[in-house]
Amino acid sequence: RDGPLHRYRIIKELGKGGMGRVYKAVDSRLKRKVALKMLHPELNHEPKVLLFFKREVQSIASLNHSNIVQLYDAGMEKGCFYMVMEYVKGATLDRLALRQPDNLLRSMVAIWHQACQGLKFAHDNGIIHRDIKPTNIMVNKSRTVKILDFGLAKQVSDTNQTQQLWGTPTFMAPELFLGDRASFQTDIYSMGATFYVLATGEEPFDKGNASAKFAGHGLPEPPHSKNPKVPEALSDTILKCFHLDPNNRYKSVDELIARLRSIGPR
Ligand code: ATP
Ligand code: MG
Ligand code: MG
């Protein structure tokens, strides 16, 4: 079926979020598969939504890295804002976890390492992702990790305050609930929470208990106590990302990468 865009023929829906839908499509001009993200036309006049969409386009456009999804094209046609990305054939981390938990555990350090390389590149370019979570990270057929969905991304230098809680509570750093600004350390928290869920198959905190995130030093039950197959070194690495005080987490993605290097992959 024809979508609203001449050049891109929609094959199927890949996912939907609050602001739009993502489709697998074919670029009829270059004869290749692409991922087409389109904004809901009802949101065309929502300044905030347009701001986030514009930031997403600008962020991915400025980040040319093998662990970050590539942008091919973006625009507005027939009343529809769209962006065209590299089509990633593979699975988001949440689906990978469900499929083969044991196998995943072995390759988890390798996957995390690659995800951190992508995040490091964003951070080095002054961009905070702000929505790191399992559904926003994919692994393709050749085991290359791709960070997606820069829909909440922001330049760290951007003084424009849009301080709303848009992210997913499970993966959001506690300071954001207190109205603090996102920082590079808030992305590190989200990476820790992402790999906590991957390693244990469980949420770090009871969802119904909002204050659990703030208890003690913010540390959940250690991953290796929930899943004995998690090596203690990996368990400790995950836990360090959870500290209530952002200064007690890894200082930078570089530091997290160095730590991951020292414990694996094996
Ligand atoms: P939300 O904000 O609710 O997380 P979203 O509307 O911002 O979602 P994305 O996260 O960018 O949309 O994409 C939604 C889903 O579509 C992803 O979780 C993934 O499964 C799929 N998807 C997105 N981009 C691609 C891509 N380039 N290649 C393959 N699949 C993709
Ligand atoms: Mg998403
Ligand atoms: Mg999004």
Coordinates of C-alpha atoms and ligand atoms in Angstrom, one line a residue:
R1 CA 0.0 0.0 0.0
D2 CA 1.1 3.6 -0.7
G3 CA 1.8 5.8 2.3
P4 CA 1.5 9.5 2.1
L5 CA 5.0 9.7 0.7
H6 CA 5.6 8.9 -3.0
R7 CA 9.2 7.8 -2.6
Y8 CA 8.6 5.3 0.3
R9 CA 6.4 2.3 0.0
I10 CA 5.2 1.0 3.4
I11 CA 5.6 -2.7 4.0
K12 CA 4.5 -3.0 7.7
E13 CA 4.4 -1.3 11.0
L14 CA 7.4 -1.8 13.3
G15 CA 6.3 0.1 16.3
K16 CA 4.2 3.0 17.6
G17 CA 4.8 5.6 20.3
G18 CA 2.9 8.6 21.6
M19 CA 4.0 10.8 18.8
G20 CA 3.8 8.7 15.8
R21 CA 4.5 5.4 14.1
V22 CA 7.6 3.6 12.7
Y23 CA 7.2 1.6 9.5
K24 CA 9.4 -0.8 7.5
A25 CA 9.4 0.7 4.0
V26 CA 11.1 0.5 0.6
D27 CA 12.9 3.6 -0.8
S28 CA 11.7 3.2 -4.4
R29 CA 14.4 5.5 -5.7
L30 CA 17.4 3.7 -4.1
K31 CA 15.7 0.3 -3.9
R32 CA 16.6 -0.4 -0.3
K33 CA 14.7 -1.1 2.9
V34 CA 14.4 1.8 5.3
A35 CA 12.6 2.6 8.6
L36 CA 10.2 5.5 8.2
K37 CA 9.1 7.4 11.3
M38 CA 6.0 9.6 10.8
L39 CA 4.5 12.0 13.2
H40 CA 0.7 11.8 13.9
P41 CA -0.8 14.6 11.7
E42 CA -3.0 15.6 14.7
L43 CA 0.2 16.7 16.4
N44 CA 1.4 19.0 13.5
H45 CA 0.4 22.1 15.5
E46 CA 1.8 21.1 18.9
P47 CA 4.9 23.2 19.3
K48 CA 6.4 21.0 21.9
V49 CA 6.0 17.8 19.8
L50 CA 7.5 19.6 16.8
L51 CA 10.4 20.8 18.9
F52 CA 11.1 17.2 20.0
F53 CA 10.7 15.9 16.5
K54 CA 13.1 18.5 15.2
R55 CA 15.6 17.7 18.0
E56 CA 15.4 14.0 17.1
V57 CA 16.2 14.7 13.5
Q58 CA 19.0 17.1 14.3
S59 CA 20.5 14.7 16.9
I60 CA 20.6 11.6 14.6
A61 CA 21.7 13.8 11.7
S62 CA 24.8 15.0 13.7
L63 CA 25.7 11.6 15.0
N64 CA 27.5 9.4 12.4
H65 CA 28.5 6.3 14.3
S66 CA 28.1 2.6 13.7
N67 CA 26.3 2.1 17.0
I68 CA 23.7 4.8 16.4
V69 CA 20.9 4.4 13.9
Q70 CA 21.7 6.4 10.7
L71 CA 19.5 9.1 9.3
Y72 CA 18.9 9.1 5.5
D73 CA 16.3 11.8 5.0
A74 CA 13.7 14.0 6.8
G75 CA 11.1 16.4 5.8
M76 CA 7.4 17.3 5.6
E77 CA 5.2 16.2 2.7
K78 CA 1.4 16.2 2.2
G79 CA 1.0 17.4 5.8
C80 CA 3.2 14.7 7.3
F81 CA 6.4 15.2 9.2
Y82 CA 8.7 12.2 8.6
M83 CA 12.2 10.9 9.0
V84 CA 13.8 8.1 7.1
M85 CA 16.4 5.9 8.8
E86 CA 18.6 2.9 8.3
Y87 CA 16.4 -0.2 8.6
V88 CA 17.8 -2.3 11.5
K89 CA 17.0 -6.0 10.9
G90 CA 17.1 -7.6 14.4
A91 CA 15.5 -7.2 17.8
T92 CA 15.2 -4.6 20.5
L93 CA 16.9 -5.6 23.7
D94 CA 13.6 -6.4 25.5
R95 CA 12.8 -9.1 22.9
L96 CA 16.3 -10.5 22.9
A97 CA 16.1 -11.0 26.7
L98 CA 13.0 -13.0 26.5
R99 CA 14.2 -15.2 23.7
Q100 CA 17.5 -16.7 25.1
P101 CA 18.3 -15.5 28.6
D102 CA 21.4 -17.7 29.1
N103 CA 23.0 -17.0 25.8
L104 CA 22.3 -13.3 26.2
L105 CA 24.0 -13.2 29.6
R106 CA 27.2 -14.5 28.0
S107 CA 27.1 -11.8 25.4
M108 CA 25.7 -9.1 27.6
V109 CA 29.0 -7.4 28.3
A110 CA 29.7 -7.3 24.6
I111 CA 26.3 -5.7 23.8
W112 CA 26.6 -3.2 26.7
H113 CA 30.1 -2.3 25.5
Q114 CA 28.8 -1.4 22.0
A115 CA 25.8 0.5 23.4
C116 CA 28.2 2.5 25.4
Q117 CA 30.3 3.3 22.4
G118 CA 27.3 4.8 20.7
L119 CA 26.3 6.7 23.8
K120 CA 29.9 7.9 24.3
F121 CA 29.8 9.3 20.8
A122 CA 26.5 11.2 21.5
H123 CA 27.9 12.5 24.8
D124 CA 31.2 13.6 23.2
N125 CA 29.0 15.6 20.8
G126 CA 27.1 17.2 23.7
I127 CA 23.9 15.2 23.2
I128 CA 22.1 13.5 26.2
H129 CA 19.8 10.8 25.0
R130 CA 17.4 10.9 27.9
D131 CA 15.4 7.8 26.9
I132 CA 17.8 4.9 27.1
K133 CA 15.8 1.7 27.6
P134 CA 15.6 -1.8 26.2
T135 CA 13.1 -0.9 23.4
N136 CA 15.3 1.9 22.2
I137 CA 18.4 -0.3 21.6
M138 CA 18.5 -2.9 18.9
V139 CA 20.9 -5.7 18.0
N140 CA 21.1 -6.6 14.3
K141 CA 21.8 -9.9 12.6
S142 CA 25.6 -9.3 12.7
R143 CA 25.4 -8.6 16.4
T144 CA 26.0 -4.8 15.9
V145 CA 24.2 -2.7 18.5
K146 CA 22.2 0.3 17.4
I147 CA 20.9 3.0 19.6
L148 CA 17.5 4.4 18.4
D149 CA 14.9 6.9 19.3
F150 CA 16.6 10.2 20.0
G151 CA 13.0 11.6 20.5
L152 CA 13.9 13.1 23.9
A153 CA 17.5 13.9 23.1
K154 CA 18.9 17.3 24.0
Q155 CA 22.0 19.3 23.6
V156 CA 23.6 19.7 27.0
S157 CA 24.1 23.4 26.2
D158 CA 20.4 23.9 25.4
T159 CA 19.1 26.4 28.0
N160 CA 15.6 26.0 26.8
Q161 CA 13.9 24.4 29.8
T162 CA 11.4 21.7 28.9
Q163 CA 11.4 20.0 32.2
Q164 CA 8.6 17.5 31.9
L165 CA 8.7 13.9 32.8
W166 CA 8.5 12.3 29.4
G167 CA 10.6 9.2 29.9
T168 CA 9.8 5.7 31.2
P169 CA 9.9 5.7 35.1
T170 CA 11.7 2.4 35.4
F171 CA 14.7 3.7 33.5
M172 CA 14.7 7.3 34.7
A173 CA 17.2 8.6 37.1
P174 CA 15.7 9.6 40.5
E175 CA 16.9 13.2 40.3
L176 CA 14.7 13.7 37.3
F177 CA 11.7 13.0 39.6
L178 CA 12.9 15.9 41.8
G179 CA 12.9 18.3 38.8
D180 CA 16.7 18.2 38.2
R181 CA 18.0 18.6 34.6
A182 CA 19.1 15.6 32.7
S183 CA 22.8 15.1 32.6
F184 CA 25.3 12.6 31.2
Q185 CA 24.9 10.7 34.5
T186 CA 21.2 10.3 34.0
D187 CA 21.9 8.4 30.8
I188 CA 24.3 6.2 32.8
Y189 CA 21.6 5.5 35.3
S190 CA 19.3 4.4 32.4
M191 CA 22.0 2.1 31.0
G192 CA 22.3 0.5 34.4
A193 CA 18.6 0.0 34.7
T194 CA 18.4 -1.4 31.1
F195 CA 21.0 -4.0 31.8
Y196 CA 19.5 -4.8 35.2
V197 CA 16.3 -5.8 33.5
L198 CA 18.3 -7.7 30.8
A199 CA 20.4 -9.6 33.4
T200 CA 17.6 -10.5 35.8
G201 CA 14.4 -10.4 33.7
E202 CA 13.0 -8.3 36.5
E203 CA 12.4 -4.6 37.3
P204 CA 14.9 -3.1 39.7
F205 CA 12.2 -1.7 41.9
D206 CA 8.6 -2.6 42.6
K207 CA 6.6 -0.5 40.1
G208 CA 3.9 0.3 42.6
N209 CA 6.3 1.8 45.1
A210 CA 7.6 5.1 43.7
S211 CA 9.8 5.8 46.7
A212 CA 11.8 2.6 46.4
K213 CA 14.1 4.4 43.9
F214 CA 15.1 6.7 46.7
A215 CA 15.6 4.3 49.6
G216 CA 19.2 3.8 50.9
H217 CA 21.7 4.9 48.3
G218 CA 19.2 4.1 45.6
L219 CA 20.6 0.6 45.0
P220 CA 18.2 -2.2 44.1
E221 CA 18.7 -5.8 45.1
P222 CA 22.0 -7.0 43.4
P223 CA 21.3 -8.6 40.0
H224 CA 23.3 -11.7 41.0
S225 CA 21.0 -12.3 44.0
K226 CA 18.0 -12.4 41.6
N227 CA 19.8 -14.4 38.9
P228 CA 22.8 -16.5 40.1
K229 CA 24.0 -16.7 36.5
V230 CA 25.0 -13.0 36.6
P231 CA 28.7 -12.8 37.4
E232 CA 29.4 -10.7 40.5
A233 CA 31.6 -8.3 38.5
L234 CA 28.8 -7.6 36.1
S235 CA 26.3 -7.3 39.0
D236 CA 28.5 -4.7 40.7
T237 CA 28.9 -2.7 37.4
I238 CA 25.1 -2.5 37.0
L239 CA 24.6 -1.5 40.6
K240 CA 27.1 1.4 40.5
C241 CA 24.9 3.0 37.8
F242 CA 22.0 3.3 40.3
H243 CA 23.6 5.5 43.0
L244 CA 21.2 8.2 44.1
D245 CA 24.0 10.8 44.0
P246 CA 24.9 11.0 40.3
N247 CA 28.6 11.7 41.3
N248 CA 28.7 8.2 42.8
R249 CA 27.8 6.6 39.4
Y250 CA 30.4 6.2 36.7
K251 CA 31.8 9.7 36.1
S252 CA 31.4 9.2 32.3
V253 CA 30.6 6.6 29.7
D254 CA 34.4 6.3 29.2
E255 CA 34.7 5.1 32.8
L256 CA 31.9 2.6 32.3
I257 CA 33.5 1.4 29.1
A258 CA 36.8 0.9 30.9
R259 CA 35.0 -1.1 33.6
L260 CA 33.3 -3.3 31.0
R261 CA 36.6 -3.9 29.3
S262 CA 38.1 -5.2 32.5
I263 CA 35.3 -7.7 33.2
G264 CA 34.7 -9.1 29.7
P265 CA 33.5 -9.9 27.1
R266 CA 34.4 -13.6 27.4
Ligands
ATP1 P1 8.6 5.5 22.1 O1 8.9 7.0 22.3 O2 7.2 5.1 22.6 O3 9.7 4.7 22.7 P2 8.8 6.1 19.4 O4 7.6 6.5 18.8 O5 9.8 7.2 19.8 O6 8.6 5.2 20.6 P3 11.0 4.5 18.3 O7 11.4 4.1 19.7 O8 11.9 5.3 17.5 O9 9.5 5.2 18.3 O10 10.6 3.2 17.5 C1 9.5 2.3 18.0 C2 9.9 0.9 17.6 O11 10.1 0.7 16.2 C3 11.3 0.5 18.2 O12 11.2 0.1 19.6 C4 11.7 -0.6 17.3 O13 11.1 -1.8 17.6 C5 11.2 -0.1 15.9 N1 12.2 0.7 15.2 C6 12.4 2.0 15.3 N2 13.4 2.4 14.5 C7 13.8 1.3 13.8 C8 14.8 1.1 12.8 N3 15.5 2.1 12.3 N4 14.9 -0.2 12.3 C9 14.1 -1.2 12.8 N5 13.2 -1.0 13.7 C10 13.0 0.2 14.2
MG2 MG 11.2 4.3 21.6
MG3 MG 10.6 8.0 21.5

